Amino acid sequence: MDSANFRILIIDDNPTIHEDFLRILKANHHSSELETLSLELFGHQQKIQLPNFEIDVAFQGIEGIKYIQEALQQGRPYSLAFVDIRMPPGLDGIETIKRIWELDKDIQIVICTAYSDYSWEETVAKLGKTDNLLILKKPFDNIAVRQLACALTTKWQLAKDSHQHTSMLTKQVADRTLELQQSLSLVKSTFESSNDGILVVNNDGKVIDYNQKFVHILRIPESIIKTKSEEEILKYIKTQLEDHENYFDKLQIFHVKADETSIDVLKFKNGKVFECYSQPHTLNNKIIGRILDFRDITERFKLEEKLIYQATHDALTGLVNRVKLMEQMQLTIKKSAENNSKFAVLFLDFDRFKLINDSLSHIAGDELLQAAATRLKSAIGPEDTLSRLGGDEFVIIFTDIINEKKLANKVNKLFSLFQRPFDIGERKVVLTASVGISIYPKDGTTVDILLRNADAAMYHAKGKKGNNFQFYVPEMSVQSLAELEQETELRQALIKGEFFLCYQPQFDLNSEKLIAVEALLRWQHPKKGVLLPMDFIPLAEETGLIIPISEWVLRTACAQNKAWQELGLEPIRVAVNVTAQQFKLQNLTETVRRILEETKLEPQYLELELTENVLLSSPEIIKMVVELKKLNVSIAIDDFGTGYSSLSYLHKIPLDRLKIDASFIHHIQSAKDDEVIIRAVIAMAKNLNLEVLAEGVETLDQLNFLRKYKCEDVQGFYFSKPLMAEELKKLLEKTVVSEPK
């Protein structure tokens, strides 16, 4: 209802009274009488306008009560009623008012009387003490009637507004109280439902709170928990740790530097491993204590150890691989330089090993390599290193070499190991080897040079029909002329446009849509035909040609993706590999930005792939990856699990996707360890909000395994081989994969 439009009910058995009220209260002109009253009350004259009154009249109490009922039902209640005290032969005014108030307790009442039927005391006794009741004596004074009407309707409106406001405030208080109760309950539930064990202590070393998970996972005895003493609890934990000194020294520092935070890995004697996150407990920007959060990372820690082992060791023989060998050689060079000592690098390659694979099968070849590795280990001292680089290539580091004669005796001992045939299946296989030797510091002072010269000596030994060893001499470097020739051809290939790209499709298993492609480099060699990256990328990296070649790949892939989009095809990402040399030898961020601008490809449609080894080769590379991400391109880790894995870096860089290496996928259903690793990588990626893609999917069993464990993205020959741009265009036009190829 409009606050300036009030409903008034006149209940009186005299029609003349009705007319008087209508005349007095329906005046639309300015009231000079009210203005005069204003002058007397306020000292100045105000223009007073009566509100708009809607006036209804009733001749008897019963009729007036009916009006009241109807008004309430319509939602348009009366704000004021003038009730005559006498209305024979029906209800008198007192009884009428009682019944009105039973219906509407908020209505204002003015008793109109010319008689003294009831004193004020009697009226109060009958109607109750209330501020909703006034008495008006007949004959009426016009000003008094208007004054009463204005004042009481305004009072009714104010009371109504106040009641609504109070109701609103009451509801707000109730709602807020409920919200706070629910919030407190949620916090407590979250606290208790956490998988972490949480301990809260104050600055005086008293336990303020803890959850049951803390007691359970750390197996804290009830007697110690009841002490409420931080010192007693930590003393108990200390007795359970393998190495506690560093951690508890740090805890003492927190008492001095209360604003410090830390993350520590704690190894317990029972084999459990916990990550403890310690942070200040603050209230109103004041440190009032400390929160210790213990997270069980046993499975993750063991998985990381396993990944590190796999990243640094050969899967077939268990020997250290190239990554670990390079580290070991760096340490050996440093130690030898400090001690002014020598060491030898032996590059060993088995003679005609390919013939064994071709005639007896690769499985027999693997078995032979394992047996050969076992024999080689028997001739290696505790300070020496034996590594398998791949295939049938092994590297041995002999430390503390006094002279070449004693070294030759060691090498002859190696050859004697292979005089006895190997039992492979039902066959006896004789294995011989060619060995090249370089010596530090005579033949080189860096890892690359020592390995290169040992390799050159090994090829020289092979040239002498194998089954012998050769020490490196500078003349052997003449063989490097062939590499120089290939380098020249490689430079010409870039100039003559002999490189081309094909694209490996990537699919979303849920929607079965083509979502991205990986750009793959090929070389159309004029004499040798199509060469794969493994045939020329190592030389490109060594010569620095990898930089212009990689820039050509990036520009070509972006331009092709933009061309597909301009044909109206559904936009997809194109993934391009990035090498360590690109990070080290050029401003990669600026190069990517420039190529995106040149090709007009929006950055979200470009994905940059780099391996773990590249990522971890230098802290500066991680910073550059962060800068690249600011361009809004996607960042993916390629061949995840095969490099030098350290899961800690996943929190430091803005990754979008992990690509599980094909070697894990190939062993599904034949190697349970690989299945466990795949599941762990998928689960870890999801917890970190990363996409995960499986490479090398070739069978239905592999696909079903990946579907089961919610790996959304896949690529591999089961769906499609790498395609040329025109072939990929046709696949894009379908947008949905109907039948895997």
XYZ file of C-alpha atoms in Angstrom:
741
model
C 0.000 0.000 0.000
C 1.198 3.526 -0.767
C 2.261 5.150 2.497
C 0.290 8.322 1.526
C -2.978 6.450 0.914
C -4.563 5.182 4.143
C -7.829 3.341 4.690
C -10.132 4.648 7.440
C -13.356 3.003 8.709
C -16.165 5.022 10.332
C -18.487 2.885 12.505
C -21.432 5.005 13.692
C -25.230 4.560 13.548
C -25.711 8.234 12.580
C -25.516 9.043 8.829
C -24.823 12.670 9.643
C -21.672 11.637 11.477
C -20.563 9.769 8.371
C -21.061 12.890 6.282
C -19.118 15.004 8.796
C -16.120 12.635 8.700
C -16.149 12.533 4.932
C -16.313 16.311 4.718
C -13.508 16.802 7.234
C -11.109 14.120 5.988
C -11.719 14.340 2.242
C -10.601 17.960 1.940
C -7.967 18.184 -0.841
C -7.169 21.874 -0.336
C -4.641 23.251 2.052
C -6.108 23.457 5.528
C -5.827 26.958 6.928
C -6.808 25.633 10.336
C -3.935 23.131 10.305
C -1.584 25.786 9.045
C -2.641 28.022 11.922
C -1.999 25.153 14.321
C 1.422 24.653 12.715
C 2.214 28.286 13.334
C 1.288 27.961 17.017
C 3.272 24.704 17.430
C 6.408 25.383 15.371
C 6.656 29.151 15.260
C 6.289 29.289 11.515
C 3.579 28.507 9.062
C 3.813 25.324 6.983
C 1.747 24.286 3.978
C 0.008 21.163 5.230
C -1.591 18.712 2.837
C -3.822 15.944 4.177
C -2.963 12.411 3.139
C -5.250 10.650 0.678
C -7.734 8.816 2.870
C -9.892 5.975 1.591
C -12.953 6.157 3.865
C -15.553 3.418 4.337
C -18.607 3.701 6.655
C -20.576 1.143 8.653
C -23.756 1.674 10.721
C -23.305 -1.149 13.210
C -20.448 -2.998 14.922
C -21.148 -6.304 13.136
C -21.038 -4.538 9.766
C -17.742 -2.802 10.710
C -16.182 -6.113 11.799
C -17.136 -7.593 8.423
C -15.362 -4.703 6.688
C -12.262 -5.379 8.787
C -12.288 -9.082 7.811
C -12.656 -8.336 4.100
C -9.869 -5.741 4.193
C -7.485 -8.225 5.790
C -8.390 -10.912 3.247
C -7.680 -8.458 0.426
C -4.323 -7.547 1.967
C -5.441 -3.929 2.281
C -6.017 -3.471 6.031
C -7.470 -0.372 7.642
C -5.007 1.793 9.475
C -7.621 3.667 11.589
C -11.188 3.196 12.753
C -13.475 5.802 14.385
C -15.963 3.811 16.522
C -19.058 5.247 18.169
C -19.474 4.154 21.800
C -23.258 3.686 21.409
C -24.836 1.912 18.434
C -28.208 0.488 19.532
C -29.576 -2.047 19.084
C -26.388 -3.989 18.164
C -22.912 -4.253 19.706
C -21.691 -1.235 21.607
C -18.338 0.375 20.805
C -16.351 -1.508 23.482
C -17.459 -4.946 22.275
C -16.942 -3.913 18.657
C -13.368 -2.781 19.396
C -12.628 -6.042 21.222
C -13.671 -8.065 18.218
C -11.818 -5.778 15.786
C -8.606 -6.186 17.741
C -9.087 -9.937 17.758
C -8.880 -9.691 13.962
C -6.317 -6.914 13.575
C -4.262 -5.969 16.651
C -2.377 -3.220 14.762
C -5.353 -1.014 13.763
C -5.590 2.371 15.507
C -8.946 3.052 17.254
C -10.610 6.355 18.161
C -13.689 6.009 20.435
C -16.246 8.667 19.567
C -18.610 9.502 22.410
C -20.812 12.290 23.627
C -21.577 10.467 26.881
C -19.705 9.375 29.844
C -20.756 5.774 29.674
C -17.297 4.598 30.591
C -14.529 6.373 32.351
C -11.037 6.106 30.900
C -10.160 3.658 33.667
C -13.172 1.493 32.849
C -12.322 1.591 29.146
C -8.751 0.457 29.836
C -10.045 -2.248 32.134
C -12.333 -3.595 29.422
C -10.018 -3.183 26.414
C -6.639 -3.541 28.066
C -3.823 -1.050 28.288
C -2.761 -0.093 24.762
C -1.343 2.833 22.834
C -3.651 2.058 19.871
C -6.653 3.711 21.544
C -7.755 7.364 21.880
C -11.056 9.042 22.837
C -12.734 11.785 20.780
C -15.574 13.749 22.342
C -18.576 14.855 20.329
C -19.263 17.362 18.892
C -16.049 17.032 16.842
C -13.467 19.696 16.379
C -12.372 19.640 12.729
C -8.741 20.239 13.546
C -8.753 17.543 16.200
C -10.243 15.028 13.772
C -7.719 15.829 11.086
C -4.893 15.881 13.592
C -5.930 12.485 14.949
C -6.322 11.030 11.445
C -2.933 12.284 10.325
C -1.104 11.333 13.496
C -2.664 7.898 13.956
C -2.350 6.805 10.331
C 1.265 7.965 10.353
C 1.796 6.097 13.631
C 0.203 3.004 12.080
C 2.504 3.243 9.050
C 5.583 3.767 11.232
C 4.606 0.814 13.386
C 4.081 -1.296 10.285
C 7.478 -0.241 8.846
C 9.150 -0.833 12.198
C 7.596 -4.285 12.456
C 8.753 -5.184 8.938
C 12.252 -3.875 9.637
C 12.387 -5.762 12.924
C 11.203 -8.937 11.190
C 13.831 -8.465 8.523
C 16.569 -7.922 11.117
C 15.368 -10.926 13.103
C 15.490 -13.061 9.973
C 18.943 -11.736 9.071
C 20.220 -12.491 12.568
C 18.696 -15.976 12.436
C 20.101 -16.602 8.955
C 23.549 -15.316 9.931
C 23.528 -17.374 13.125
C 22.627 -20.456 11.075
C 25.348 -19.648 8.548
C 27.927 -19.280 11.308
C 26.816 -22.530 12.895
C 26.961 -24.295 9.540
C 30.352 -22.714 8.774
C 31.731 -23.790 12.145
C 30.340 -27.271 11.623
C 31.851 -27.373 8.127
C 35.243 -26.235 9.398
C 35.190 -28.866 12.113
C 34.013 -31.542 9.675
C 36.704 -30.530 7.189
C 39.279 -30.550 9.959
C 38.304 -34.079 10.952
C 37.778 -35.388 7.420
C 41.215 -34.259 6.246
C 43.579 -37.022 5.185
C 46.362 -35.046 6.854
C 47.209 -35.213 10.524
C 46.935 -31.697 11.948
C 48.351 -30.406 15.236
C 47.735 -26.829 16.474
C 49.840 -25.433 19.334
C 50.037 -22.008 20.950
C 53.102 -19.905 21.639
C 53.455 -21.502 25.079
C 53.796 -24.995 23.629
C 50.304 -26.140 24.627
C 48.181 -28.179 22.232
C 45.131 -26.162 21.173
C 43.601 -28.666 18.797
C 44.301 -31.768 16.740
C 42.320 -34.120 14.548
C 41.950 -37.852 14.961
C 43.919 -38.414 11.759
C 46.974 -36.965 13.483
C 46.676 -39.480 16.313
C 45.993 -42.358 13.907
C 48.646 -41.908 11.217
C 51.436 -41.047 13.660
C 50.248 -43.640 16.203
C 50.440 -41.212 19.125
C 49.633 -42.973 22.426
C 46.605 -41.627 24.282
C 48.703 -40.987 27.375
C 50.916 -38.574 25.427
C 47.994 -36.845 23.708
C 46.372 -36.212 27.111
C 49.400 -34.220 28.267
C 48.431 -31.478 25.777
C 52.162 -30.794 25.582
C 53.832 -30.012 22.253
C 57.175 -31.000 23.753
C 55.966 -34.469 24.815
C 54.291 -35.169 21.459
C 57.318 -34.085 19.413
C 59.619 -36.007 21.732
C 57.628 -39.161 20.949
C 57.730 -38.450 17.188
C 61.484 -37.888 17.457
C 62.017 -41.433 18.736
C 60.225 -42.817 15.650
C 62.335 -41.024 13.019
C 65.323 -42.440 11.157
C 67.129 -39.079 11.144
C 65.652 -36.397 13.353
C 68.418 -33.908 14.051
C 67.882 -31.478 11.158
C 64.114 -31.410 11.590
C 64.132 -30.760 15.318
C 66.849 -28.153 14.992
C 64.512 -26.349 12.603
C 61.633 -26.609 15.090
C 63.762 -24.795 17.648
C 64.343 -21.972 15.167
C 60.565 -21.484 14.898
C 60.472 -20.361 18.521
C 62.778 -17.496 17.552
C 61.463 -16.832 14.041
C 57.773 -17.484 14.517
C 56.824 -16.236 11.041
C 58.909 -18.913 9.271
C 57.294 -21.704 7.230
C 58.820 -24.972 6.081
C 58.131 -28.251 4.298
C 60.148 -31.233 5.508
C 60.206 -34.891 4.535
C 60.302 -37.197 7.574
C 61.300 -40.848 7.226
C 60.015 -43.086 9.999
C 61.643 -46.290 11.205
C 58.520 -48.270 10.256
C 59.017 -47.355 6.572
C 56.442 -44.572 6.490
C 57.348 -41.233 4.938
C 55.558 -38.030 5.911
C 55.677 -34.513 4.556
C 55.391 -32.000 7.395
C 54.213 -28.508 6.534
C 54.765 -26.038 9.374
C 53.263 -22.563 9.314
C 52.394 -19.774 11.790
C 48.907 -19.715 13.318
C 47.652 -16.130 13.112
C 44.648 -14.283 14.516
C 44.002 -10.646 13.633
C 47.464 -10.455 12.036
C 49.083 -11.644 15.265
C 50.974 -14.933 15.516
C 49.391 -16.938 18.321
C 50.944 -20.331 17.667
C 51.910 -22.863 15.000
C 50.118 -25.385 12.797
C 51.848 -28.654 11.888
C 50.342 -30.589 8.994
C 51.555 -34.180 8.527
C 50.776 -35.803 5.168
C 51.488 -39.452 4.444
C 53.504 -39.447 1.203
C 54.865 -42.977 1.522
C 53.412 -44.184 -1.779
C 54.341 -40.988 -3.597
C 57.870 -41.058 -2.165
C 58.400 -44.675 -3.173
C 56.941 -43.941 -6.594
C 59.303 -40.975 -6.981
C 62.244 -43.135 -5.920
C 61.126 -45.713 -8.452
C 60.738 -43.091 -11.161
C 64.162 -41.691 -10.352
C 65.631 -45.173 -10.497
C 63.926 -45.830 -13.817
C 65.078 -42.461 -15.105
C 68.696 -43.217 -14.213
C 68.863 -46.954 -14.869
C 68.420 -49.162 -17.895
C 65.139 -51.073 -17.713
C 66.551 -54.217 -19.310
C 69.833 -54.704 -17.416
C 69.419 -52.550 -14.315
C 72.683 -50.741 -15.137
C 72.967 -46.970 -14.952
C 71.802 -45.301 -18.163
C 73.195 -42.373 -20.141
C 71.756 -39.766 -17.748
C 73.383 -41.307 -14.692
C 76.584 -42.039 -16.601
C 76.973 -38.368 -17.508
C 76.551 -37.413 -13.847
C 79.027 -40.058 -12.737
C 81.589 -38.975 -15.328
C 81.286 -35.343 -14.222
C 81.999 -36.399 -10.627
C 84.906 -38.589 -11.719
C 86.420 -35.735 -13.762
C 86.143 -33.413 -10.773
C 87.705 -35.945 -8.402
C 90.515 -36.829 -10.825
C 91.318 -33.163 -11.396
C 91.565 -32.608 -7.643
C 93.728 -35.704 -7.116
C 95.764 -35.318 -10.319
C 94.796 -38.894 -11.243
C 93.747 -40.670 -14.424
C 90.714 -42.704 -15.398
C 89.704 -44.589 -18.537
C 86.483 -44.561 -20.501
C 85.722 -47.790 -22.364
C 83.116 -47.759 -25.126
C 82.028 -51.380 -25.728
C 79.880 -52.549 -28.620
C 79.108 -56.224 -29.326
C 80.060 -57.479 -32.761
C 77.308 -58.393 -35.215
C 74.683 -58.202 -32.502
C 72.017 -57.279 -35.050
C 72.478 -60.715 -36.571
C 71.485 -62.267 -33.243
C 68.324 -60.168 -33.068
C 67.411 -60.939 -36.660
C 68.046 -64.682 -36.424
C 67.033 -65.530 -32.860
C 64.477 -62.727 -32.153
C 64.669 -59.569 -30.099
C 63.590 -61.472 -26.989
C 66.657 -63.713 -27.317
C 68.764 -60.601 -27.928
C 67.457 -59.022 -24.722
C 68.207 -62.190 -22.791
C 71.745 -62.184 -24.176
C 72.269 -58.542 -23.190
C 71.129 -59.279 -19.639
C 73.548 -62.223 -19.392
C 76.392 -60.160 -20.837
C 75.693 -57.321 -18.379
C 75.877 -59.813 -15.502
C 79.318 -61.001 -16.641
C 80.582 -57.455 -17.119
C 79.503 -56.506 -13.596
C 81.689 -59.309 -12.227
C 84.775 -57.516 -13.592
C 83.875 -54.074 -12.245
C 85.285 -52.780 -8.965
C 83.249 -50.822 -6.377
C 84.723 -47.514 -7.562
C 84.120 -48.234 -11.243
C 80.977 -47.609 -13.297
C 79.184 -49.830 -15.812
C 76.477 -48.287 -17.971
C 74.282 -49.364 -20.868
C 73.667 -46.525 -23.305
C 71.145 -48.466 -25.371
C 71.094 -51.332 -27.833
C 74.332 -53.300 -27.441
C 76.432 -50.281 -26.401
C 78.012 -50.254 -22.947
C 80.367 -47.783 -21.280
C 82.767 -48.651 -18.470
C 84.695 -46.183 -16.317
C 87.865 -47.591 -14.749
C 89.163 -45.249 -12.051
C 92.714 -44.722 -10.755
C 94.519 -45.901 -13.878
C 98.292 -45.962 -13.275
C 99.421 -46.898 -16.790
C 98.102 -48.294 -20.055
C 99.677 -51.715 -19.466
C 97.622 -52.357 -16.342
C 94.575 -50.988 -18.099
C 95.162 -53.414 -20.984
C 95.256 -56.267 -18.464
C 91.829 -55.186 -17.166
C 90.437 -55.027 -20.678
C 91.814 -58.485 -21.508
C 90.045 -59.770 -18.419
C 86.820 -58.395 -19.896
C 87.440 -60.246 -23.144
C 88.064 -63.464 -21.239
C 84.538 -63.211 -19.859
C 83.163 -63.853 -23.339
C 85.247 -66.895 -24.194
C 82.603 -69.098 -22.637
C 79.400 -69.282 -24.770
C 76.072 -67.984 -23.484
C 73.143 -70.394 -23.108
C 70.200 -68.670 -24.801
C 67.223 -70.997 -24.970
C 68.484 -74.234 -26.433
C 71.382 -72.536 -28.199
C 74.915 -71.688 -27.232
C 75.800 -68.216 -28.462
C 79.345 -66.877 -28.706
C 79.617 -63.124 -28.240
C 82.560 -60.893 -29.066
C 83.024 -57.187 -28.554
C 84.846 -54.182 -29.919
C 86.173 -51.759 -27.297
C 87.450 -48.212 -27.693
C 89.380 -46.512 -24.875
C 89.994 -42.862 -24.060
C 92.009 -41.729 -21.044
C 91.529 -38.620 -18.889
C 93.116 -36.125 -19.203
C 95.256 -37.153 -22.202
C 92.320 -37.777 -24.556
C 89.921 -35.203 -23.203
C 88.818 -33.288 -20.134
C 85.066 -33.179 -20.724
C 82.387 -35.844 -20.764
C 81.477 -35.264 -24.413
C 85.050 -35.392 -25.694
C 85.985 -38.483 -23.677
C 82.895 -40.360 -24.870
C 83.333 -39.189 -28.443
C 86.982 -40.266 -28.565
C 86.231 -43.633 -26.929
C 83.456 -44.093 -29.486
C 85.847 -43.229 -32.332
C 88.354 -45.771 -30.993
C 85.585 -48.396 -30.774
C 84.677 -47.877 -34.434
C 88.353 -48.237 -35.263
C 88.344 -51.584 -33.392
C 85.289 -52.690 -35.366
C 87.142 -51.802 -38.533
C 89.709 -54.388 -37.565
C 87.020 -57.095 -37.670
C 86.071 -56.682 -34.030
C 86.919 -58.748 -30.956
C 89.707 -56.337 -30.018
C 90.295 -53.050 -28.254
C 91.942 -49.841 -29.411
C 93.285 -46.858 -27.521
C 92.270 -43.520 -28.946
C 94.803 -41.679 -31.091
C 94.138 -38.324 -32.762
C 94.316 -39.861 -36.229
C 91.015 -41.585 -35.521
C 89.309 -38.218 -35.695
C 89.641 -38.450 -39.442
C 86.555 -40.588 -39.268
C 84.699 -37.511 -38.158
C 84.838 -36.315 -41.769
C 81.754 -38.408 -42.410
C 79.932 -36.508 -39.699
C 81.131 -33.247 -41.219
C 79.689 -34.313 -44.547
C 76.357 -35.090 -42.893
C 76.449 -31.705 -41.185
C 76.909 -30.041 -44.586
C 73.979 -32.025 -45.956
C 71.928 -30.978 -42.942
C 72.644 -27.297 -43.542
C 71.740 -27.684 -47.205
C 68.500 -29.472 -46.277
C 67.280 -26.381 -44.445
C 68.206 -24.130 -47.375
C 66.732 -26.422 -50.034
C 63.519 -27.103 -48.134
C 64.067 -30.848 -47.742
C 62.364 -30.936 -44.319
C 58.637 -31.566 -43.993
C 56.143 -32.162 -41.183
C 53.603 -34.857 -40.582
C 51.062 -34.784 -37.783
C 50.221 -37.443 -35.189
C 46.538 -37.059 -34.181
C 45.557 -36.931 -30.506
C 42.058 -37.892 -29.412
C 39.772 -37.304 -26.425
C 38.491 -40.735 -25.333
C 35.328 -39.271 -23.778
C 34.095 -37.317 -26.804
C 36.078 -39.370 -29.341
C 37.052 -36.066 -30.930
C 40.317 -35.098 -32.538
C 41.588 -32.436 -30.117
C 45.231 -31.904 -31.061
C 48.115 -33.038 -33.244
C 51.822 -33.458 -32.585
C 54.071 -32.031 -35.287
C 56.714 -34.587 -36.317
C 59.808 -33.623 -38.326
C 61.004 -35.652 -41.319
C 63.947 -35.178 -43.729
C 63.475 -36.067 -47.393
C 67.142 -36.897 -48.001
C 67.989 -36.780 -51.729
C 69.949 -40.073 -51.511
C 68.813 -41.883 -48.370
C 65.086 -41.239 -48.625
C 62.938 -40.205 -45.643
C 64.976 -39.917 -42.421
C 63.505 -39.843 -38.915
C 64.661 -37.314 -36.265
C 66.773 -39.966 -34.515
C 68.906 -40.097 -37.682
C 69.894 -36.425 -37.708
C 68.681 -34.531 -34.596
C 71.685 -35.596 -32.427
C 74.036 -34.075 -35.010
C 71.800 -31.000 -35.288
C 72.009 -30.531 -31.517
C 75.767 -30.994 -31.521
C 76.302 -28.478 -34.324
C 73.744 -25.902 -33.180
C 71.633 -26.416 -36.315
C 68.838 -27.465 -33.982
C 68.009 -23.773 -33.465
C 67.081 -22.827 -37.063
C 65.541 -26.274 -37.670
C 63.367 -26.000 -34.541
C 62.300 -22.466 -35.475
C 61.297 -23.741 -38.936
C 59.250 -26.532 -37.312
C 57.495 -24.092 -34.973
C 56.675 -21.591 -37.717
C 55.499 -24.287 -40.152
C 53.294 -26.013 -37.545
C 51.671 -22.719 -36.469
C 51.082 -21.627 -40.070
C 49.528 -24.995 -40.937
C 47.223 -24.911 -37.914
C 46.096 -21.400 -38.856
C 45.492 -22.591 -42.440
C 43.212 -25.396 -41.189
C 41.260 -22.868 -39.113
C 40.843 -20.522 -42.091
C 39.244 -23.425 -43.964
C 36.506 -23.373 -41.317
C 37.708 -26.573 -39.604
C 37.242 -27.028 -35.882
C 40.215 -25.423 -34.044
C 42.706 -27.793 -32.415
C 46.077 -27.492 -30.673
C 49.330 -28.292 -32.441
C 52.132 -29.616 -30.233
C 55.783 -28.821 -31.023
C 58.832 -30.249 -29.246
C 61.277 -27.832 -27.617
C 64.930 -28.788 -26.996
C 67.370 -27.711 -24.292
C 69.454 -25.875 -26.892
C 66.498 -23.684 -27.796
C 66.240 -22.581 -24.177
C 69.972 -22.010 -23.853
C 70.880 -20.474 -27.198
C 67.996 -18.154 -28.015
C 65.321 -15.990 -26.491
C 62.655 -18.661 -26.846
C 59.821 -16.572 -25.389
C 60.417 -13.793 -27.900
C 60.763 -16.313 -30.751
C 57.411 -17.957 -29.905
C 55.700 -14.566 -29.568
C 57.084 -13.415 -32.913
C 56.040 -16.591 -34.751
C 52.526 -16.448 -33.286
C 52.225 -12.856 -34.493
C 53.586 -13.737 -37.948
C 51.248 -16.710 -38.418
C 48.294 -15.011 -36.633
C 47.700 -18.205 -34.645
C 46.060 -17.610 -31.279
C 48.393 -18.876 -28.507
C 45.872 -21.277 -26.949
C 46.166 -23.407 -30.094
C 49.914 -23.992 -29.591
C 51.371 -26.533 -27.168
C 55.088 -26.641 -26.367
C 56.434 -30.048 -25.354
C 59.636 -30.503 -23.381
C 61.138 -33.490 -21.609
C 61.930 -33.813 -17.911
C 65.660 -33.853 -18.695
C 65.358 -30.505 -20.462
C 63.252 -29.055 -17.672
C 65.624 -30.118 -14.913
C 68.856 -29.329 -16.747
C 68.910 -25.781 -15.363
C 66.878 -23.691 -12.868
C 66.834 -20.937 -15.486
C 64.801 -23.146 -17.833
C 61.990 -23.367 -15.282
C 61.917 -19.549 -15.149
C 61.757 -19.420 -18.951
C 58.868 -21.906 -18.964
C 56.989 -19.599 -16.577
C 57.613 -16.714 -18.994
C 56.409 -18.832 -21.937
C 53.212 -19.651 -20.080
C 52.453 -15.938 -19.827
C 51.947 -16.014 -23.613
C 48.902 -18.258 -22.920
C 50.379 -21.249 -24.771
C 49.983 -24.772 -23.347
C 52.960 -26.461 -21.695
C 53.342 -30.257 -21.719
C 55.936 -32.677 -20.324
C 56.757 -35.257 -23.016
C 57.882 -38.850 -22.279
C 56.911 -38.368 -18.615
C 58.521 -40.988 -16.379
C 61.539 -41.722 -18.561
C 63.663 -38.743 -17.652
C 65.227 -37.673 -14.388
C 61.915 -37.380 -12.579
C 61.539 -35.104 -9.570
C 57.905 -34.580 -8.758
C 58.701 -31.401 -6.840
C 59.054 -29.399 -10.078
C 55.405 -30.044 -10.946
C 54.460 -27.444 -8.297
C 56.927 -24.866 -9.618
C 55.894 -24.535 -13.231
C 52.531 -23.825 -14.876
C 52.040 -27.138 -16.663
C 48.924 -28.065 -18.617
C 49.565 -31.663 -19.588
C 51.658 -34.772 -18.864
C 52.364 -37.252 -21.672
C 52.932 -40.822 -20.475
C 55.774 -42.346 -22.456
C 54.874 -45.086 -24.928
C 57.301 -47.515 -23.239
C 54.930 -47.759 -20.263
C 51.882 -48.233 -22.494
C 53.548 -51.047 -24.449
C 54.028 -53.072 -21.258
C 50.388 -52.922 -20.137
C 49.222 -56.405 -19.067
C 52.794 -57.711 -19.190
C 54.470 -55.542 -16.557
C 52.420 -54.834 -13.433
C 54.932 -52.214 -12.250
C 54.302 -50.171 -15.389
C 50.536 -50.435 -14.845
C 50.963 -49.143 -11.288
C 53.071 -46.255 -12.544
C 50.512 -45.366 -15.228
C 47.690 -45.336 -12.692
C 49.776 -43.264 -10.299
C 50.680 -40.726 -13.000
C 47.009 -40.401 -14.062
C 45.864 -39.933 -10.452
C 48.663 -37.462 -9.730
C 47.868 -35.445 -12.868
C 44.192 -35.206 -11.934
C 45.044 -34.073 -8.387
C 47.228 -31.354 -9.897
C 44.481 -30.401 -12.398
C 46.689 -31.457 -15.301
C 45.569 -33.133 -18.491
C 47.196 -36.504 -19.135
C 47.848 -38.088 -22.531
C 49.040 -41.627 -23.238
C 51.420 -42.058 -26.187
C 51.891 -45.152 -28.320
C 48.424 -46.724 -27.965
C 48.451 -49.639 -30.390
C 46.040 -52.287 -29.034
C 42.476 -52.517 -27.769
C 43.713 -53.889 -24.429
C 45.849 -50.796 -23.945
C 42.911 -48.573 -24.856
C 40.541 -50.352 -22.446
C 43.096 -50.084 -19.629
C 43.397 -46.320 -20.195
C 39.614 -45.913 -20.353
C 39.279 -47.805 -17.061
C 41.667 -45.498 -15.248
C 40.219 -42.282 -16.738
C 43.030 -41.258 -19.057
C 41.156 -38.833 -21.327
C 43.654 -38.163 -24.134
C 45.502 -40.699 -26.314
C 47.599 -40.953 -29.455
C 48.990 -43.936 -31.309
C 48.710 -46.206 -34.313
C 45.521 -47.804 -32.946
C 43.764 -44.610 -34.044
C 45.984 -43.209 -36.748
C 49.524 -43.152 -38.071
C 51.213 -39.743 -38.523
C 49.462 -37.947 -41.379
C 50.445 -35.393 -43.954
C 48.690 -32.023 -43.746
C 46.151 -32.861 -46.473
C 45.318 -36.213 -44.867
C 44.895 -34.537 -41.496
C 42.547 -31.990 -43.097
C 40.235 -34.804 -44.186
C 40.266 -36.243 -40.683
C 39.461 -32.820 -39.224
C 36.489 -32.529 -41.530
C 34.988 -35.582 -39.807
C 35.609 -34.006 -36.344
C 34.542 -37.251 -34.629
C 36.416 -40.549 -34.864
C 34.094 -43.266 -36.122
C 36.468 -46.221 -36.534
C 40.072 -46.431 -35.302
C 42.617 -47.070 -38.006
